[in-house]
mmCIF file of C-alpha atoms and ligand atoms in Angstrom:
data_model
loop_
_atom_site.group_PDB
_atom_site.id
_atom_site.type_symbol
_atom_site.label_atom_id
_atom_site.label_comp_id
_atom_site.label_asym_id
_atom_site.label_seq_id
_atom_site.Cartn_x
_atom_site.Cartn_y
_atom_site.Cartn_z
ATOM 1 C CA MET A 26 49.606 10.047 49.077
ATOM 2 C CA TYR A 27 52.974 11.557 50.035
ATOM 3 C CA SER A 28 54.848 12.330 53.221
ATOM 4 C CA ARG A 29 56.141 15.782 54.079
ATOM 5 C CA ILE A 30 58.430 17.088 56.792
ATOM 6 C CA ALA A 31 56.085 18.630 59.343
ATOM 7 C CA GLY A 32 58.682 19.478 62.016
ATOM 8 C CA THR A 33 62.360 19.140 62.901
ATOM 9 C CA GLY A 34 64.294 18.978 66.180
ATOM 10 C CA GLY A 35 67.851 18.612 67.384
ATOM 11 C CA TYR A 36 69.798 18.168 70.589
ATOM 12 C CA LEU A 37 73.478 18.380 71.510
ATOM 13 C CA PRO A 38 74.981 17.395 74.867
ATOM 14 C CA GLN A 39 76.585 20.138 76.962
ATOM 15 C CA GLN A 40 80.239 19.131 77.029
ATOM 16 C CA VAL A 41 82.310 20.764 74.282
ATOM 17 C CA VAL A 42 85.559 19.101 73.185
ATOM 18 C CA SER A 43 87.690 21.461 71.114
ATOM 19 C CA ASN A 44 90.627 20.632 68.878
ATOM 20 C CA SER A 45 92.888 22.256 71.481
ATOM 21 C CA ASP A 46 91.449 19.896 74.136
ATOM 22 C CA LEU A 47 92.454 16.974 71.892
ATOM 23 C CA GLU A 48 95.938 18.442 71.311
ATOM 24 C CA LYS A 49 96.532 17.965 75.047
ATOM 25 C CA VAL A 50 95.767 14.241 75.040
ATOM 26 C CA MET A 51 97.042 12.985 71.661
ATOM 27 C CA GLU A 52 99.621 13.679 68.978
ATOM 28 C CA THR A 53 97.593 16.040 66.786
ATOM 29 C CA SER A 54 97.073 19.747 66.103
ATOM 30 C CA ASP A 55 94.194 22.149 65.684
ATOM 31 C CA ALA A 56 95.649 23.145 62.281
ATOM 32 C CA TRP A 57 95.778 19.508 61.033
ATOM 33 C CA ILE A 58 92.224 18.744 62.144
ATOM 34 C CA ARG A 59 90.794 21.964 60.626
ATOM 35 C CA GLU A 60 92.624 21.564 57.349
ATOM 36 C CA ARG A 61 91.935 17.829 56.842
ATOM 37 C CA THR A 62 88.361 17.701 58.213
ATOM 38 C CA GLY A 63 86.867 21.172 58.810
ATOM 39 C CA ILE A 64 86.084 20.221 62.426
ATOM 40 C CA VAL A 65 86.791 22.691 65.243
ATOM 41 C CA ARG A 66 84.656 21.358 68.101
ATOM 42 C CA ARG A 67 82.416 18.411 68.868
ATOM 43 C CA ARG A 68 80.047 17.572 71.752
ATOM 44 C CA ARG A 69 80.284 14.678 74.167
ATOM 45 C CA VAL A 70 77.717 13.111 76.511
ATOM 46 C CA GLY A 71 78.299 12.967 80.246
ATOM 47 C CA ALA A 72 78.336 9.610 82.043
ATOM 48 C CA GLU A 73 74.635 9.929 82.874
ATOM 49 C CA GLU A 74 73.394 10.622 79.323
ATOM 50 C CA SER A 75 72.582 8.179 76.520
ATOM 51 C CA THR A 76 71.461 7.938 72.896
ATOM 52 C CA VAL A 77 67.794 7.579 73.886
ATOM 53 C CA ASP A 78 68.066 10.518 76.344
ATOM 54 C CA MET A 79 69.307 12.768 73.533
ATOM 55 C CA ALA A 80 66.763 11.356 71.098
ATOM 56 C CA GLU A 81 63.953 12.229 73.508
ATOM 57 C CA HIS A 82 64.966 15.928 73.482
ATOM 58 C CA ALA A 83 65.237 16.035 69.680
ATOM 59 C CA ALA A 84 61.972 14.127 69.212
ATOM 60 C CA ARG A 85 60.010 16.387 71.576
ATOM 61 C CA ALA A 86 61.294 19.440 69.691
ATOM 62 C CA ALA A 87 60.318 17.934 66.304
ATOM 63 C CA ILE A 88 56.852 16.897 67.521
ATOM 64 C CA ALA A 89 56.227 20.378 68.960
ATOM 65 C CA ALA A 90 57.453 22.027 65.735
ATOM 66 C CA ALA A 91 54.949 19.882 63.805
ATOM 67 C CA GLY A 92 52.168 21.170 66.085
ATOM 68 C CA LEU A 93 51.522 17.621 67.313
ATOM 69 C CA LYS A 94 51.567 15.672 70.576
ATOM 70 C CA PRO A 95 53.454 12.388 71.224
ATOM 71 C CA GLU A 96 50.151 10.481 71.145
ATOM 72 C CA ASP A 97 49.666 11.579 67.498
ATOM 73 C CA ILE A 98 52.765 9.615 66.403
ATOM 74 C CA ASP A 99 51.928 6.242 64.882
ATOM 75 C CA LEU A 100 55.381 5.009 63.788
ATOM 76 C CA ILE A 101 58.948 5.460 65.051
ATOM 77 C CA ALA A 102 61.986 4.725 62.860
ATOM 78 C CA PHE A 103 65.329 5.243 64.598
ATOM 79 C CA GLY A 104 68.795 5.203 63.018
ATOM 80 C CA THR A 105 71.614 4.424 65.458
ATOM 81 C CA VAL A 106 74.691 2.240 65.873
ATOM 82 C CA THR A 107 75.068 3.239 69.533
ATOM 83 C CA PRO A 108 71.844 1.931 71.112
ATOM 84 C CA ASP A 109 71.290 2.088 74.874
ATOM 85 C CA LEU A 110 70.686 -1.676 74.911
ATOM 86 C CA ILE A 111 71.110 -4.539 72.440
ATOM 87 C CA PHE A 112 67.364 -4.929 72.867
ATOM 88 C CA PRO A 113 64.698 -3.614 73.242
ATOM 89 C CA ASN A 114 65.598 -1.356 70.343
ATOM 90 C CA SER A 115 66.011 2.393 70.846
ATOM 91 C CA ALA A 116 62.739 3.262 69.096
ATOM 92 C CA VAL A 117 60.776 1.103 71.522
ATOM 93 C CA LEU A 118 62.498 2.762 74.499
ATOM 94 C CA LEU A 119 61.747 6.162 72.968
ATOM 95 C CA GLN A 120 58.088 5.282 72.383
ATOM 96 C CA ALA A 121 57.614 4.636 76.115
ATOM 97 C CA ARG A 122 59.595 7.743 77.138
ATOM 98 C CA LEU A 123 57.566 10.036 74.913
ATOM 99 C CA GLY A 124 54.205 8.459 75.772
ATOM 100 C CA CYS A 125 53.391 7.682 72.147
ATOM 101 C CA LYS A 126 50.527 5.324 71.340
ATOM 102 C CA ARG A 127 51.157 1.889 72.836
ATOM 103 C CA GLY A 128 51.186 -0.540 69.933
ATOM 104 C CA CYS A 129 52.632 1.816 67.316
ATOM 105 C CA PRO A 130 55.479 0.152 65.353
ATOM 106 C CA ALA A 131 58.925 1.200 66.581
ATOM 107 C CA PHE A 132 62.181 -0.094 65.113
ATOM 108 C CA SER A 133 65.862 0.782 64.744
ATOM 109 C CA MET A 134 68.104 0.665 61.701
ATOM 110 C CA GLU A 135 71.846 0.055 61.926
ATOM 111 C CA ALA A 136 73.153 1.711 58.776
ATOM 112 C CA ALA A 137 75.910 3.738 60.490
ATOM 113 C CA CYS A 138 76.070 7.308 59.168
ATOM 114 C CA SER A 139 73.314 6.543 56.638
ATOM 115 C CA GLY A 140 70.948 5.416 59.427
ATOM 116 C CA PHE A 141 68.752 8.508 59.299
ATOM 117 C CA ILE A 142 68.347 8.369 55.495
ATOM 118 C CA TYR A 143 67.465 4.667 55.756
ATOM 119 C CA ALA A 144 64.919 5.379 58.523
ATOM 120 C CA LEU A 145 63.464 8.286 56.529
ATOM 121 C CA SER A 146 63.142 6.065 53.475
ATOM 122 C CA VAL A 147 61.237 3.351 55.371
ATOM 123 C CA ALA A 148 58.971 5.805 57.230
ATOM 124 C CA ASP A 149 58.139 7.574 53.946
ATOM 125 C CA LYS A 150 57.074 4.229 52.457
ATOM 126 C CA PHE A 151 54.803 3.432 55.434
ATOM 127 C CA ILE A 152 53.097 6.790 54.984
ATOM 128 C CA ARG A 153 52.786 6.420 51.208
ATOM 129 C CA ALA A 154 51.242 2.985 51.737
ATOM 130 C CA GLY A 155 48.649 4.547 54.049
ATOM 131 C CA GLU A 156 49.928 2.612 57.085
ATOM 132 C CA ALA A 157 50.989 5.639 59.151
ATOM 133 C CA LYS A 158 49.878 9.269 59.340
ATOM 134 C CA HIS A 159 52.574 10.847 61.523
ATOM 135 C CA ALA A 160 55.982 9.150 61.671
ATOM 136 C CA LEU A 161 58.827 10.145 63.979
ATOM 137 C CA VAL A 162 62.225 9.627 62.314
ATOM 138 C CA VAL A 163 65.288 9.896 64.533
ATOM 139 C CA GLY A 164 69.063 9.743 64.164
ATOM 140 C CA ALA A 165 70.990 9.746 67.466
ATOM 141 C CA GLU A 166 74.450 8.610 68.513
ATOM 142 C CA THR A 167 76.851 8.508 71.429
ATOM 143 C CA LEU A 168 79.884 7.786 69.251
ATOM 144 C CA SER A 169 82.172 8.875 72.086
ATOM 145 C CA ARG A 170 81.423 5.492 73.708
ATOM 146 C CA ILE A 171 82.756 3.498 70.735
ATOM 147 C CA THR A 172 85.644 5.792 69.786
ATOM 148 C CA ASP A 173 89.138 4.744 70.819
ATOM 149 C CA PRO A 174 90.577 7.717 72.733
ATOM 150 C CA ALA A 175 94.063 6.520 71.761
ATOM 151 C CA ASP A 176 93.353 6.455 67.995
ATOM 152 C CA ARG A 177 94.000 9.926 66.586
ATOM 153 C CA THR A 178 92.663 8.960 63.160
ATOM 154 C CA THR A 179 89.108 8.560 64.533
ATOM 155 C CA ALA A 180 89.042 10.338 67.924
ATOM 156 C CA ILE A 181 89.256 13.739 66.229
ATOM 157 C CA LEU A 182 86.245 13.089 63.984
ATOM 158 C CA PHE A 183 83.325 11.923 66.049
ATOM 159 C CA GLY A 184 80.796 13.709 68.245
ATOM 160 C CA ASP A 185 77.533 12.941 70.041
ATOM 161 C CA GLY A 186 74.057 14.320 69.303
ATOM 162 C CA ALA A 187 70.518 13.658 68.126
ATOM 163 C CA GLY A 188 68.229 14.920 65.378
ATOM 164 C CA ALA A 189 64.621 14.142 64.493
ATOM 165 C CA VAL A 190 61.887 14.935 62.018
ATOM 166 C CA VAL A 191 58.163 14.279 61.977
ATOM 167 C CA LEU A 192 56.823 13.099 58.633
ATOM 168 C CA SER A 193 53.097 13.635 58.088
ATOM 169 C CA ALA A 194 50.823 12.284 55.378
ATOM 170 C CA SER A 195 50.117 14.896 52.727
ATOM 171 C CA ALA A 196 48.287 15.188 49.415
ATOM 172 C CA ASP A 197 51.154 17.375 48.117
ATOM 173 C CA PRO A 198 54.621 15.960 47.494
ATOM 174 C CA GLY A 199 57.133 16.528 50.324
ATOM 175 C CA ILE A 200 59.609 13.635 50.166
ATOM 176 C CA LEU A 201 59.948 13.282 46.385
ATOM 177 C CA SER A 202 62.119 10.162 46.488
ATOM 178 C CA THR A 203 64.634 8.315 48.617
ATOM 179 C CA HIS A 204 67.566 6.215 47.403
ATOM 180 C CA VAL A 205 69.415 3.837 49.717
ATOM 181 C CA HIS A 206 72.316 1.518 48.938
ATOM 182 C CA ALA A 207 74.814 -0.810 50.589
ATOM 183 C CA ASP A 208 77.949 -2.677 49.552
ATOM 184 C CA GLY A 209 79.040 -5.243 52.133
ATOM 185 C CA ALA A 210 82.227 -6.005 50.191
ATOM 186 C CA HIS A 211 83.711 -2.940 51.932
ATOM 187 C CA ALA A 212 82.664 -3.914 55.477
ATOM 188 C CA ASP A 213 86.315 -4.097 56.554
ATOM 189 C CA LEU A 214 87.018 -0.414 55.781
ATOM 190 C CA LEU A 215 84.869 1.013 58.572
ATOM 191 C CA TYR A 216 83.436 -1.045 61.398
ATOM 192 C CA CYS A 217 83.096 -1.358 65.150
ATOM 193 C CA THR A 218 84.785 -4.343 66.747
ATOM 194 C CA GLY A 219 81.923 -4.823 69.240
ATOM 195 C CA GLY A 220 79.138 -7.355 68.769
ATOM 196 C CA LEU A 221 78.448 -10.982 69.470
ATOM 197 C CA GLY A 222 80.249 -12.643 66.583
ATOM 198 C CA ARG A 223 82.985 -15.216 66.401
ATOM 199 C CA GLY A 224 85.615 -15.255 69.117
ATOM 200 C CA LYS A 225 83.277 -14.079 71.887
ATOM 201 C CA ALA A 226 83.044 -16.564 74.730
ATOM 202 C CA PRO A 227 79.569 -17.406 76.085
ATOM 203 C CA GLY A 228 78.444 -15.013 78.794
ATOM 204 C CA THR A 229 80.996 -12.300 78.008
ATOM 205 C CA MET A 230 80.530 -8.810 76.632
ATOM 206 C CA PRO A 231 84.093 -7.513 76.604
ATOM 207 C CA PRO A 232 84.512 -3.741 76.891
ATOM 208 C CA GLY A 233 87.010 -1.840 74.768
ATOM 209 C CA ASP A 234 85.427 -2.387 71.357
ATOM 210 C CA PHE A 235 85.996 0.560 69.071
ATOM 211 C CA ILE A 236 85.484 2.030 65.596
ATOM 212 C CA ARG A 237 88.206 1.084 63.139
ATOM 213 C CA MET A 238 88.498 2.983 59.871
ATOM 214 C CA ALA A 239 90.721 2.970 56.802
ATOM 215 C CA GLY A 240 90.294 6.746 56.421
ATOM 216 C CA SER A 241 91.609 7.500 52.941
ATOM 217 C CA GLU A 242 89.882 4.469 51.321
ATOM 218 C CA VAL A 243 86.597 5.469 52.975
ATOM 219 C CA PHE A 244 87.144 9.053 51.812
ATOM 220 C CA LYS A 245 87.512 8.033 48.149
ATOM 221 C CA LEU A 246 84.491 5.718 48.237
ATOM 222 C CA ALA A 247 82.393 8.414 49.935
ATOM 223 C CA VAL A 248 83.168 10.966 47.213
ATOM 224 C CA THR A 249 82.326 8.485 44.422
ATOM 225 C CA ARG A 250 79.166 7.007 45.933
ATOM 226 C CA LEU A 251 77.745 10.363 47.067
ATOM 227 C CA GLY A 252 78.405 11.824 43.621
ATOM 228 C CA GLN A 253 76.452 8.937 42.086
ATOM 229 C CA VAL A 254 73.519 8.987 44.493
ATOM 230 C CA VAL A 255 72.852 12.732 44.222
ATOM 231 C CA GLU A 256 72.716 12.365 40.419
ATOM 232 C CA GLU A 257 70.428 9.327 40.826
ATOM 233 C CA ALA A 258 68.022 11.350 43.019
ATOM 234 C CA LEU A 259 67.834 14.235 40.535
ATOM 235 C CA ALA A 260 67.449 11.917 37.520
ATOM 236 C CA ALA A 261 64.660 9.920 39.240
ATOM 237 C CA ASN A 262 62.661 13.150 39.446
ATOM 238 C CA GLY A 263 63.626 14.554 36.048
ATOM 239 C CA LEU A 264 65.264 17.530 37.763
ATOM 240 C CA GLU A 265 68.430 19.465 36.886
ATOM 241 C CA LYS A 266 71.096 20.473 39.409
ATOM 242 C CA ASN A 267 70.016 24.092 39.235
ATOM 243 C CA ALA A 268 66.600 23.202 40.689
ATOM 244 C CA LEU A 269 68.203 22.615 44.097
ATOM 245 C CA ASP A 270 67.965 25.224 46.835
ATOM 246 C CA TRP A 271 69.978 23.455 49.545
ATOM 247 C CA LEU A 272 72.330 20.540 50.040
ATOM 248 C CA VAL A 273 71.964 19.060 53.538
ATOM 249 C CA PRO A 274 74.892 16.619 53.671
ATOM 250 C CA HIS A 275 76.211 14.134 56.178
ATOM 251 C CA GLN A 276 78.923 16.034 58.060
ATOM 252 C CA ALA A 277 81.867 13.610 57.882
ATOM 253 C CA ASN A 278 84.565 15.730 56.309
ATOM 254 C CA MET A 279 84.481 19.236 54.798
ATOM 255 C CA ARG A 280 86.435 18.030 51.759
ATOM 256 C CA ILE A 281 83.865 15.284 51.046
ATOM 257 C CA ILE A 282 81.055 17.859 51.354
ATOM 258 C CA GLN A 283 82.877 20.253 49.011
ATOM 259 C CA ALA A 284 83.312 17.478 46.429
ATOM 260 C CA THR A 285 79.553 16.758 46.445
ATOM 261 C CA ALA A 286 78.712 20.462 46.225
ATOM 262 C CA ARG A 287 81.078 20.803 43.229
ATOM 263 C CA LYS A 288 79.396 17.840 41.550
ATOM 264 C CA LEU A 289 76.070 19.669 41.945
ATOM 265 C CA ASP A 290 77.509 23.084 40.873
ATOM 266 C CA LEU A 291 76.241 24.415 44.189
ATOM 267 C CA PRO A 292 78.118 27.281 45.884
ATOM 268 C CA MET A 293 79.043 26.505 49.527
ATOM 269 C CA GLU A 294 76.578 29.218 50.663
ATOM 270 C CA ARG A 295 73.844 26.771 49.563
ATOM 271 C CA VAL A 296 75.184 23.961 51.748
ATOM 272 C CA ILE A 297 74.084 23.579 55.377
ATOM 273 C CA LEU A 298 77.267 23.066 57.390
ATOM 274 C CA THR A 299 77.454 22.029 61.027
ATOM 275 C CA ILE A 300 80.709 20.081 60.816
ATOM 276 C CA GLU A 301 82.781 22.855 62.396
ATOM 277 C CA GLU A 302 80.699 22.757 65.595
ATOM 278 C CA HIS A 303 79.360 19.174 65.694
ATOM 279 C CA GLY A 304 82.022 16.984 64.049
ATOM 280 C CA ASN A 305 80.706 13.716 62.621
ATOM 281 C CA THR A 306 77.655 12.614 64.632
ATOM 282 C CA SER A 307 76.890 9.683 62.277
ATOM 283 C CA SER A 308 73.118 9.164 61.869
ATOM 284 C CA ALA A 309 72.384 12.376 63.825
ATOM 285 C CA SER A 310 74.295 14.594 61.441
ATOM 286 C CA VAL A 311 71.756 15.062 58.617
ATOM 287 C CA PRO A 312 68.708 15.752 60.863
ATOM 288 C CA LEU A 313 70.839 18.064 63.044
ATOM 289 C CA ALA A 314 71.948 20.027 59.972
ATOM 290 C CA LEU A 315 68.387 20.135 58.653
ATOM 291 C CA ASP A 316 67.109 21.408 61.980
ATOM 292 C CA ALA A 317 69.839 24.067 62.110
ATOM 293 C CA GLY A 318 68.931 25.326 58.617
ATOM 294 C CA VAL A 319 65.194 25.354 59.375
ATOM 295 C CA ARG A 320 65.498 27.052 62.766
ATOM 296 C CA ASP A 321 67.838 29.824 61.624
ATOM 297 C CA GLY A 322 65.446 30.599 58.752
ATOM 298 C CA ARG A 323 67.707 29.679 55.831
ATOM 299 C CA ILE A 324 65.558 26.723 54.712
ATOM 300 C CA LYS A 325 62.078 27.915 53.774
ATOM 301 C CA ARG A 326 58.837 26.129 52.986
ATOM 302 C CA GLY A 327 58.599 25.141 49.321
ATOM 303 C CA GLU A 328 62.363 24.934 48.792
ATOM 304 C CA LEU A 329 64.043 21.876 47.258
ATOM 305 C CA LEU A 330 66.515 20.057 49.510
ATOM 306 C CA LEU A 331 68.904 17.232 48.783
ATOM 307 C CA LEU A 332 69.836 15.173 51.843
ATOM 308 C CA GLU A 333 72.687 12.660 51.560
ATOM 309 C CA ALA A 334 74.788 10.382 53.759
ATOM 310 C CA PHE A 335 77.552 7.793 53.604
ATOM 311 C CA GLY A 336 78.762 5.424 56.302
ATOM 312 C CA GLY A 337 80.112 2.117 57.511
ATOM 313 C CA GLY A 338 78.853 -0.984 55.723
ATOM 314 C CA ILE A 339 79.408 0.654 53.415
ATOM 315 C CA THR A 340 75.992 2.270 53.162
ATOM 316 C CA TRP A 341 74.913 5.412 51.397
ATOM 317 C CA GLY A 342 71.758 7.209 50.392
ATOM 318 C CA ALA A 343 69.960 10.406 49.474
ATOM 319 C CA ALA A 344 66.523 11.967 49.741
ATOM 320 C CA LEU A 345 65.112 14.691 47.532
ATOM 321 C CA VAL A 346 62.680 16.769 49.547
ATOM 322 C CA ARG A 347 60.282 19.638 48.796
ATOM 323 C CA TYR A 348 60.325 21.215 52.255
HETATM 324 N N1 ACO B 416 96.595 14.472 63.656
HETATM 325 C C1 ACO B 416 97.743 14.595 62.988
HETATM 326 N N2 ACO B 416 98.138 13.767 62.037
HETATM 327 C C2 ACO B 416 97.308 12.740 61.726
HETATM 328 C C3 ACO B 416 96.088 12.552 62.385
HETATM 329 C C4 ACO B 416 95.744 13.468 63.397
HETATM 330 N N3 ACO B 416 94.578 13.373 64.078
HETATM 331 N N4 ACO B 416 95.488 11.463 61.869
HETATM 332 C C5 ACO B 416 96.298 10.984 60.919
HETATM 333 N N5 ACO B 416 97.410 11.737 60.834
HETATM 334 C C6 ACO B 416 98.555 11.587 59.939
HETATM 335 C C7 ACO B 416 98.678 10.179 59.395
HETATM 336 O O1 ACO B 416 99.376 9.363 60.302
HETATM 337 C C8 ACO B 416 99.447 10.412 58.106
HETATM 338 O O2 ACO B 416 100.813 10.577 58.415
HETATM 339 P P1 ACO B 416 101.945 9.985 57.417
HETATM 340 O O3 ACO B 416 101.743 10.724 56.126
HETATM 341 O O4 ACO B 416 103.206 10.324 58.142
HETATM 342 O O5 ACO B 416 101.663 8.524 57.315
HETATM 343 C C9 ACO B 416 98.926 11.756 57.633
HETATM 344 O O6 ACO B 416 98.355 12.396 58.780
HETATM 345 C C10 ACO B 416 97.867 11.661 56.544
HETATM 346 O O7 ACO B 416 96.932 10.660 56.928
HETATM 347 P P2 ACO B 416 95.705 10.274 56.005
HETATM 348 O O8 ACO B 416 94.917 9.191 56.695
HETATM 349 O O9 ACO B 416 96.183 10.016 54.619
HETATM 350 O O10 ACO B 416 94.891 11.649 56.050
HETATM 351 P P3 ACO B 416 93.623 12.055 55.227
HETATM 352 O O11 ACO B 416 93.879 13.297 54.499
HETATM 353 O O12 ACO B 416 93.021 10.888 54.486
HETATM 354 O O13 ACO B 416 92.601 12.442 56.403
HETATM 355 C C11 ACO B 416 90.663 11.531 57.486
HETATM 356 C C12 ACO B 416 92.190 11.477 57.329
HETATM 357 C C13 ACO B 416 90.285 12.898 58.027
HETATM 358 C C14 ACO B 416 90.229 10.452 58.472
HETATM 359 C C15 ACO B 416 89.984 11.324 56.115
HETATM 360 O O14 ACO B 416 90.553 10.204 55.471
HETATM 361 C C16 ACO B 416 88.490 11.113 56.183
HETATM 362 O O15 ACO B 416 87.735 12.017 56.508
HETATM 363 N N6 ACO B 416 87.994 9.923 55.783
HETATM 364 C C17 ACO B 416 86.581 9.654 55.643
HETATM 365 C C18 ACO B 416 85.861 9.549 56.942
HETATM 366 C C19 ACO B 416 84.406 9.249 56.653
HETATM 367 O O16 ACO B 416 83.780 9.824 55.786
HETATM 368 N N7 ACO B 416 83.818 8.267 57.345
HETATM 369 C C20 ACO B 416 82.486 7.835 56.914
HETATM 370 C C21 ACO B 416 81.477 8.129 57.860
HETATM 371 S S1 ACO B 416 81.867 7.631 59.484
HETATM 372 C C22 ACO B 416 80.780 6.378 59.951
HETATM 373 O O17 ACO B 416 80.115 5.747 59.180
HETATM 374 C C23 ACO B 416 80.732 6.038 61.456
#
């Protein structure tokens, strides 16, 4: 038994924040942001929109693309570090919104930008074990709510959005393998100051907690770890680089994506890029890119895709997929 991607969906909030908009509120320039990151625009939620709201749009699109109804879904795995509530988790809230089967397992995974790959990996294993037939896998984030508007080293990078896929049980291989990793020794390089740890007085949830990142250290680790994990995924399947049709990378920085593509000897025309328009949407970025490539007809059934992501933790992972 395998799982295969039966449908994809994506959603972006309306508000567009361009590099020139950012130039007006912080010491930066469109030229710097383009050259160092490849980002031109990103989307931002309005005050009345949340991670689960966006996830609902993406999930409905993925379920429809799979030719299914919400009541067919029997597992929800949701990657996010910007949940609507501390609990219930975002997958549970989404289950009720969509009208999926009451009782179907629904859980969230906090693996930062690798959250979708982690969720995909777990959902694939449920299906392979025969414990689910149709799994909804979501990555959705409202990073704008945990980004410090006064910190130009992070405020230029992040955007909001949601992506989803439906995995269905299949006799033919779809997800060939998934590979997820973490190294908590680097937790201090990229983290959000929020949470309920030491120093928080009882009964307080102070606002103003933001992402903090040591950008160039994270950059170097991302290039190394992504290079390793894409080779691991190919080796696990006895495949050569030239078997790949598409790289669907996490959209953190154009230069990181280019380094991974070079490692795979893949021309950039074979890489699905959304970074220019979306910025870094953390766990939403891989499913959003996948959905873009599927919907515009570039990614075709039967093609071999390599999905990869890297994020705070640090966490990283890849999935090799026969689409
Ligand atoms: N505008 C103009 N100048 C800036 C800006 C800005 N927005 N930000 C930083 N600078 C300046 C710095 O102050 C520095 O100036 P100095 O030389 O006078 O000290 C100079 O530009 C270079 O700064 P670096 O930090 O060395 O720039 P770098 O080339 O490393 O680019 C960046 C920074 C884009 C953040 C890059 O390091 C990066 O992409 N890192 C990885 C991010 C990532 O992959 N995160 C993981 C996923 S995110 C997640 O998990 C939530």
